[in-house]
XYZ file of C-alpha atoms in Angstrom:
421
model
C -5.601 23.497 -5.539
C -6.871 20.487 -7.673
C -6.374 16.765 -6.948
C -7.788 13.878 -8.526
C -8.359 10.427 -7.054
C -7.862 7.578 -9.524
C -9.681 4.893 -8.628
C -12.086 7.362 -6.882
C -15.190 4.836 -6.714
C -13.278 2.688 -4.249
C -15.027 1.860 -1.262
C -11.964 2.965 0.638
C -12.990 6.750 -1.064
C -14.797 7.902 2.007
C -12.431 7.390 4.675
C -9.742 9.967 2.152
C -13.027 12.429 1.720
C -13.454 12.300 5.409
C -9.611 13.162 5.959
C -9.417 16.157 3.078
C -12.830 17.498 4.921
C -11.021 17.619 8.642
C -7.750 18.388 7.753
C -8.617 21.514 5.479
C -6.184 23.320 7.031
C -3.453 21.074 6.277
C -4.428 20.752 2.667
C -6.848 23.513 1.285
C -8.105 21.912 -1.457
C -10.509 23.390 -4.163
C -11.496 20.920 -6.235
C -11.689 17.178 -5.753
C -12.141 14.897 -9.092
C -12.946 11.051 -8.429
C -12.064 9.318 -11.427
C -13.292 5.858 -12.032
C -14.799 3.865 -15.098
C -16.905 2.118 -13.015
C -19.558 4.801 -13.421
C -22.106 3.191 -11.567
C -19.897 2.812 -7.982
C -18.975 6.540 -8.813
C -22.066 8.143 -8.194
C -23.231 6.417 -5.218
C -19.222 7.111 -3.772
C -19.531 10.762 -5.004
C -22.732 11.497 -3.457
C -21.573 10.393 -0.514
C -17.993 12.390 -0.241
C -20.151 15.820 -1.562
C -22.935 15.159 1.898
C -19.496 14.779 3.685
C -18.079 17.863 2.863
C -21.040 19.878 3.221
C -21.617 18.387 6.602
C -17.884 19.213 7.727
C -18.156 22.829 6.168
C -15.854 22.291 3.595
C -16.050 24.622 0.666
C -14.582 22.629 -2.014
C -15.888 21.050 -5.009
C -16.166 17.272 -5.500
C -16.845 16.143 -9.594
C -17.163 12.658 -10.519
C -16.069 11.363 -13.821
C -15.251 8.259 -15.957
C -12.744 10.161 -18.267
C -9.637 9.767 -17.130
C -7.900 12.808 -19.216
C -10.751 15.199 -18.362
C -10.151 13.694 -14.932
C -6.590 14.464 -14.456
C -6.400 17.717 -16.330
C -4.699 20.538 -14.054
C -4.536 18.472 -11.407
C -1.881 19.614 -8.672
C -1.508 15.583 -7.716
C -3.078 13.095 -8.285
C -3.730 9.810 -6.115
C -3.890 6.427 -7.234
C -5.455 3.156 -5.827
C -6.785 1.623 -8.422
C -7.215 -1.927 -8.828
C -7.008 -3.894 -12.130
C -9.167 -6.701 -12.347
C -11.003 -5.851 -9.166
C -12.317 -8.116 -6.376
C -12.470 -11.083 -8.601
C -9.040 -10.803 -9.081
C -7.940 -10.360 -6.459
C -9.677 -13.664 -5.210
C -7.995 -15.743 -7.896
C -4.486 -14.085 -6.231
C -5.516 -15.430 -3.165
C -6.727 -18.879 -4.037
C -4.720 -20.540 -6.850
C -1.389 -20.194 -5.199
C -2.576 -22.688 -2.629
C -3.065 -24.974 -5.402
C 0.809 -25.364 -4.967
C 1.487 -24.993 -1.345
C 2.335 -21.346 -1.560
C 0.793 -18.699 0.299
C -2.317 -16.772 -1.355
C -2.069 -12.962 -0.859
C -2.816 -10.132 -3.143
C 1.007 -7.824 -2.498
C 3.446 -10.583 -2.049
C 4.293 -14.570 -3.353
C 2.485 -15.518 -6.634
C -0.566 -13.453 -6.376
C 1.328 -10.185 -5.496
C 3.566 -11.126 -9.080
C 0.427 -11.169 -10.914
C -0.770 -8.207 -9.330
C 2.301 -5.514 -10.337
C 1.795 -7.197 -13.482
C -1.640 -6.385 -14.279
C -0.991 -3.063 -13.041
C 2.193 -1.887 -13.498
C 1.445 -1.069 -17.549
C -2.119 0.486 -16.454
C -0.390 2.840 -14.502
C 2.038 4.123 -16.697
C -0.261 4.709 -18.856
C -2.333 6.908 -16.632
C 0.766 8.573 -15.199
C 1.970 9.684 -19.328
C -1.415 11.040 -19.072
C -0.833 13.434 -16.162
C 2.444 14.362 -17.240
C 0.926 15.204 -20.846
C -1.690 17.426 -19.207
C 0.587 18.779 -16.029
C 4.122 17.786 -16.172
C 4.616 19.562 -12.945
C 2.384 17.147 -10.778
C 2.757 14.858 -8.547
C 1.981 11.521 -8.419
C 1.045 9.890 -4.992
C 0.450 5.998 -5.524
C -1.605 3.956 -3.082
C -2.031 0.964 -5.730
C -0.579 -2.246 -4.711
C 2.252 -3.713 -4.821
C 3.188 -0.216 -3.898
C 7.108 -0.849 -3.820
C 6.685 -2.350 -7.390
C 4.494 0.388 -9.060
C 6.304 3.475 -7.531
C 9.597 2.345 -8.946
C 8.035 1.553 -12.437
C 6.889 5.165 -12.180
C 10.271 6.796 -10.795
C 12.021 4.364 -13.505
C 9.732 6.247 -16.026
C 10.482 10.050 -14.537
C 7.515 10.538 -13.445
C 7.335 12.603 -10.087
C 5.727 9.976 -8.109
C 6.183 8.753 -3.972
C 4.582 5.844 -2.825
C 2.521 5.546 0.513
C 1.451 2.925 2.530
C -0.686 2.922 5.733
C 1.185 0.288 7.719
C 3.717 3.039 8.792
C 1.085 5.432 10.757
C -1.161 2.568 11.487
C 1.830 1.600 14.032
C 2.215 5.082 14.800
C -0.891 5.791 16.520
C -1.663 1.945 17.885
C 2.301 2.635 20.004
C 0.885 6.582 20.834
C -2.484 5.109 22.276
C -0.069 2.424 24.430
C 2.383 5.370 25.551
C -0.376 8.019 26.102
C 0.995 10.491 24.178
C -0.078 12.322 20.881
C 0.721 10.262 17.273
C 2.802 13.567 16.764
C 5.308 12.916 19.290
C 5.724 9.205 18.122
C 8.774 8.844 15.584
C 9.222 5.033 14.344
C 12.476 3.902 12.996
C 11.095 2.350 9.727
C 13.040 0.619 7.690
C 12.408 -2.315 4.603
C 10.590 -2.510 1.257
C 6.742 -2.138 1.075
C 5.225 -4.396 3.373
C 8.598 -5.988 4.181
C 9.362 -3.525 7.320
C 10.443 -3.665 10.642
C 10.219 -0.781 13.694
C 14.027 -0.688 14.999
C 12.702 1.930 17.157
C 10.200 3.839 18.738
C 11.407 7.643 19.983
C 9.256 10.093 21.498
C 10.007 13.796 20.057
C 11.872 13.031 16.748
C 14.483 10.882 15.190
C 16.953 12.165 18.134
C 14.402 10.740 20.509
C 14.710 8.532 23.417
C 14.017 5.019 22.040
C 10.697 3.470 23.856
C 10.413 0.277 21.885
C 12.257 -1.688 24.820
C 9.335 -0.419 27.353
C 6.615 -0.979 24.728
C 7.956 -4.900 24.264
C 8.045 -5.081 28.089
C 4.791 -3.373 28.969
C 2.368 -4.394 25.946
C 4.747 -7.145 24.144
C 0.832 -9.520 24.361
C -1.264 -6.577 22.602
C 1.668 -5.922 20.169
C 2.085 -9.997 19.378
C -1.683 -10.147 19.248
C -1.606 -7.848 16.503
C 0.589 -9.162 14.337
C -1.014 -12.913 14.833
C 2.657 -13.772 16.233
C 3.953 -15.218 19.152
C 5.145 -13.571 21.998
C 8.275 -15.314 22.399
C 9.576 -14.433 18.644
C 8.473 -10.648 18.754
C 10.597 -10.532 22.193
C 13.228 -12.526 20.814
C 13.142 -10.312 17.515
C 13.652 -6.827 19.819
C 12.012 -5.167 16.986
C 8.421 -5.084 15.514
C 7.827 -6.175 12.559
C 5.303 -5.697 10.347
C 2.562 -8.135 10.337
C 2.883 -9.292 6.507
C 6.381 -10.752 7.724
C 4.151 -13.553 9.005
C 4.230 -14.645 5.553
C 7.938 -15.360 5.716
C 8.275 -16.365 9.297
C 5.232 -18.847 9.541
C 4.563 -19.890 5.780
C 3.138 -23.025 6.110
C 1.295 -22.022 9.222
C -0.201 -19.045 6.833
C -1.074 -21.985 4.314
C -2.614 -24.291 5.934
C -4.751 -21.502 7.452
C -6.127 -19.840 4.107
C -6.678 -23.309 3.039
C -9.900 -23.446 6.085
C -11.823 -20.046 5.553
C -13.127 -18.368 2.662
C -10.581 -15.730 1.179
C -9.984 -12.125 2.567
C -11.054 -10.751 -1.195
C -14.634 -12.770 -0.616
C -14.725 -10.999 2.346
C -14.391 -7.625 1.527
C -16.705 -8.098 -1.399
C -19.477 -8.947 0.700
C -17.887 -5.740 2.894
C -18.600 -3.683 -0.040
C -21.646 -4.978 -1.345
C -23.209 -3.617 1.931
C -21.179 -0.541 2.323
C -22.193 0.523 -1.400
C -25.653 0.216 -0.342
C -25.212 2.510 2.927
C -23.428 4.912 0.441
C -26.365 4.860 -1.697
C -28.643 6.437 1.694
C -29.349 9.819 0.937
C -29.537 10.553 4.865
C -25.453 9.297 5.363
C -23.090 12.250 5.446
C -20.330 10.196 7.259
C -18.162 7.501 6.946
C -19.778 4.643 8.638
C -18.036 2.417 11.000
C -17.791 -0.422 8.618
C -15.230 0.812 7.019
C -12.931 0.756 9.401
C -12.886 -3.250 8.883
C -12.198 -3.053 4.948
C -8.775 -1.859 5.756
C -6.837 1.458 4.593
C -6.756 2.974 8.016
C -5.533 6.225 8.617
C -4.799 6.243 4.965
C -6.447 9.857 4.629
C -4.508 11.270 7.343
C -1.027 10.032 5.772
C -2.327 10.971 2.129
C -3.465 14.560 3.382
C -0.165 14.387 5.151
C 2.276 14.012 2.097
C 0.160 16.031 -0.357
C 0.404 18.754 1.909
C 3.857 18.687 2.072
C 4.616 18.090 -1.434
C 2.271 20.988 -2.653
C 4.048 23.281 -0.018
C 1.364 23.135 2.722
C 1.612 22.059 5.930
C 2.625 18.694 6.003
C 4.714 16.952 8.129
C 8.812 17.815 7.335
C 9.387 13.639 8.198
C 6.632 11.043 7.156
C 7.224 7.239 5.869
C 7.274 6.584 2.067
C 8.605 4.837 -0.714
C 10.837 6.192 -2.742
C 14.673 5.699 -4.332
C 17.275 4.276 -2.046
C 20.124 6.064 -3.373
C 22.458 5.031 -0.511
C 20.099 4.875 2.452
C 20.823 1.126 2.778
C 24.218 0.442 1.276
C 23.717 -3.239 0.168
C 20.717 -2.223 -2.690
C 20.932 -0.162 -5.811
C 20.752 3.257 -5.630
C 17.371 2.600 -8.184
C 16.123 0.220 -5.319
C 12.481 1.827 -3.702
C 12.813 1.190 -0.264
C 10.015 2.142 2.524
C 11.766 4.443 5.162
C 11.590 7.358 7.254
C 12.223 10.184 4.785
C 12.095 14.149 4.524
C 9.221 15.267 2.140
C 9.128 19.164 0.496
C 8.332 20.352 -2.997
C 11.107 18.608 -4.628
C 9.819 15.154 -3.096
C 11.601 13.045 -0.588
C 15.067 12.361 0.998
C 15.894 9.610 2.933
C 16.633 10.100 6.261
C 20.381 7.884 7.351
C 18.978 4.717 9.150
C 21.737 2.393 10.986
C 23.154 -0.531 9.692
C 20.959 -3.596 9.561
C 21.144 -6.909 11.160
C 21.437 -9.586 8.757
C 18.575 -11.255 9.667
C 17.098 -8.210 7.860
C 19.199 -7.310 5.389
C 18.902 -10.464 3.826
C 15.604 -10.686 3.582
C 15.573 -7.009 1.880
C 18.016 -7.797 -0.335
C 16.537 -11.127 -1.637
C 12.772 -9.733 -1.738
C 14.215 -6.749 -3.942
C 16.268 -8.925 -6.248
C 12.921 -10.325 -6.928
C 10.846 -6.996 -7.080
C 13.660 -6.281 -10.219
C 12.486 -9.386 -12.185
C 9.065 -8.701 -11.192
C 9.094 -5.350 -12.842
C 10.886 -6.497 -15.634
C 7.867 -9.139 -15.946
C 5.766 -6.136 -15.439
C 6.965 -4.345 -18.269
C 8.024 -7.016 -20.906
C 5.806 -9.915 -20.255
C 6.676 -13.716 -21.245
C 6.175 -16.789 -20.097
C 10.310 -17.390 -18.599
C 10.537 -13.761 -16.969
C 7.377 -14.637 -14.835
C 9.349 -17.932 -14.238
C 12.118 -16.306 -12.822
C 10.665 -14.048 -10.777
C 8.727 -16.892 -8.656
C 11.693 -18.869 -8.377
C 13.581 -15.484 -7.145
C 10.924 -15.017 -4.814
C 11.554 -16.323 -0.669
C 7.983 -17.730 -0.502
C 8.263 -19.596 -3.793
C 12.175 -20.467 -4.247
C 11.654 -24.199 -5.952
C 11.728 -24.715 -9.550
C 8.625 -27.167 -9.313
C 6.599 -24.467 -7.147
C 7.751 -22.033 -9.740
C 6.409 -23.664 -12.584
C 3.147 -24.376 -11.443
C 2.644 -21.341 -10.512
C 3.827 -20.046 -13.104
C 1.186 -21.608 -15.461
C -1.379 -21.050 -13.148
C -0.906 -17.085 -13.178
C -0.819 -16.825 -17.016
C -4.024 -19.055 -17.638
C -5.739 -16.409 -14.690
C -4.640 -13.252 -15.952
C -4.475 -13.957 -19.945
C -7.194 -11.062 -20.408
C -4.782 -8.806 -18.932
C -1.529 -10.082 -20.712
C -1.494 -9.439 -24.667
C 1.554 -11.376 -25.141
C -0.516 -14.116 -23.414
């Protein structure tokens, strides 16, 4: 079995190498091709996944290598988290939208728009490429705004899922609380990439007694402390939502916040500065524990997870992914990419039936995705009035005067990126 990671000299690379090299079982994989034109990061990334395979007894081979079709060819899947522009700019996403009152973040509001947009036609292009070489393989996108870029690729027919980390990373925080193993924990998921909410939390499977009531009651402080939300509203709420919902229900809060401290894309810069230099010791044949604060948790786990099962291994039958609605939530398109409970095999994933929403919800779902179809459209066609109307469609931007200041702002910061800028 061959995969290859695009975007493989990520700093997040390490924590996926450790979870191929302990989960072998799971996913028996052969040969392992990091692909990244940042040849420099490569090296000191590859180095460090090969000393962490050897030290974990894994047989399998780990190549490094800048091109892309070389990269890709044969390839049983390949995983993407790339990201256009890198840490610079992902700092401009985070800083100019405060310019105009409007929350900064790299996945959602202005900066997430300009994000799918540099990325959404770089990842096409790399997904023709697969499909040229292997038509047969599977695409498994980590690259943000992962709603966004999986349904450009679906839209395309390629045969892609998208996966997100948010999903398990409440999965094993609500096991740890409830004692049990993350196995037994089943979370009704429902939403849009980082737009989701836990209805419920049932030991055993999705027939399960529902424990979300006795989590709320028992750990509602650890659970509100997480998500950097009140008490009172998560109890009031009966559900936990996921903490990039604090976006939409304390905007201006959010604002005025990012407008104190230096921006989470400084921060992980300096993150990776130093973690590229411990990856550069010839002595480290782990992951250290710094990585564990530049995000992507669990990530390896829930990638090894879905390969598995996609490849026919031994993956989990139910996991959390992105993929078409068709039906699952009656109010979007069938074309809609929704993030939901679904059951993955070799001919991808099925949404499992999920119970009717609450309009509070719904709403929210339905107006974020009516902006995630003018977003792509941006994506894919570019000019100055579709970029317009997907701010203005957007619940964190929703003013014309917002809109077009924003809208000016993201052009003049991403014209390198934009040829019909």
């Amino acid at each position: 079995m061959k995969l290859a990671v695009v975007g493989g000299g990520s700093t997040y690379t390490p924590e996926l190498i450790d979870g191929f090299a302990r989960l072998r079982d799971t996913l028996p994989v052969e040969e392992l091709v990091l692909v990244d034109p940042a040849a420099d990061r490569l090296e000191l990334v590859g180095g460090l996944a090969r000393r962490i395979f050897a030290k974990q007894g894994h047989p399998g081979k780990i190549t490094t290598t800048s091109d892309l079709d070389a990269g890709v060819a044969d390839a049983d899947a390949v995983l993407l988290q790339l990201r256009v522009g890198g840490q610079a700019a992902r700092n401009k996403d985070e800083t100019w939208p405060l310019e105009c009152g409007c929350v900064g973040q790299e996945t959602t509001g202005a900066g997430g728009l300009a994000k799918a947009m540099r990325t959404v036609p770089v990842v096409l292009d790399i997904a023709e490429r697969v499909r040229r070489s292997n038509p047969n393989a599977w695409i498994i996108d980590f690259t943000n705004p992962v709603g966004i870029v999986t349904r450009a690729l679906l839209q395309a027919g390629h045969k892609a899922v998208g996966l997100c980390n948010v999903a398990i990373g409440f999965q094993r925080k609500f096991a740890a609380l409830l004692d049990v193993t993350p196995g037994e924990v089943h979370l009704d998921h429902v939403g849009l990439n980082h737009l989701t909410w836990e209805l419920g939390v049932r030991l055993g499977g999705p027939e399960g007694e529902n424990v979300l009531p006795k989590l709320l009651a028992e750990h509602g402080d650890a659970i509100a402390d997480d998500l950097h939300m009140p008490r009172a509203i998560v109890d009031r709420l009966g559900v936990v939502p996921s903490y990039y919902l604090r976006y939409f229900y304390a905007h201006d809060e959010v604002v005025r916040e990012l407008g104190t401290k230096p921006s989470r894309a400084a921060e992980v810069a300096a993150m990776e500065k130093e973690l590229l230099e411990m990856y550069g010791d010839p002595t480290l044949d782990e992951k250290p524990a710094l990585l564990g604060k530049r995000g992507g948790a669990f990530y390896s786990e829930a990638a090894v997870d879905l390969a598995a099962s996609l490849l026919g291994g031994g993956g989990s039958a139910v996991q959390v992914v992105n993929t078409y609605n068709n039906g699952t939530l009656p109010f979007l398109a069938d074309d809609a990419v929704i993030e939901v409970q679904a059951r993955v095999d070799g001919t991808g994933a099925t949404p499992l039936a999920v119970p009717a929403l609450d309009p509070l919800y719904a709403g929210l779902i339905g107006h974020v995705t009516a902006y995630e179809d003018l977003a792509l459209e941006a994506a894919l066609r570019g000019g100055r009035d579709r970029v317009f109307k997907a701010l203005l469609a957007h619940p964190l931007v929703g003013q014309y005067e917002y809109a077009e200041g924003l809208t000016d702002r993201l052009i003049a910061h991403n014209r390198e990126h934009f040829a019909w800028a």
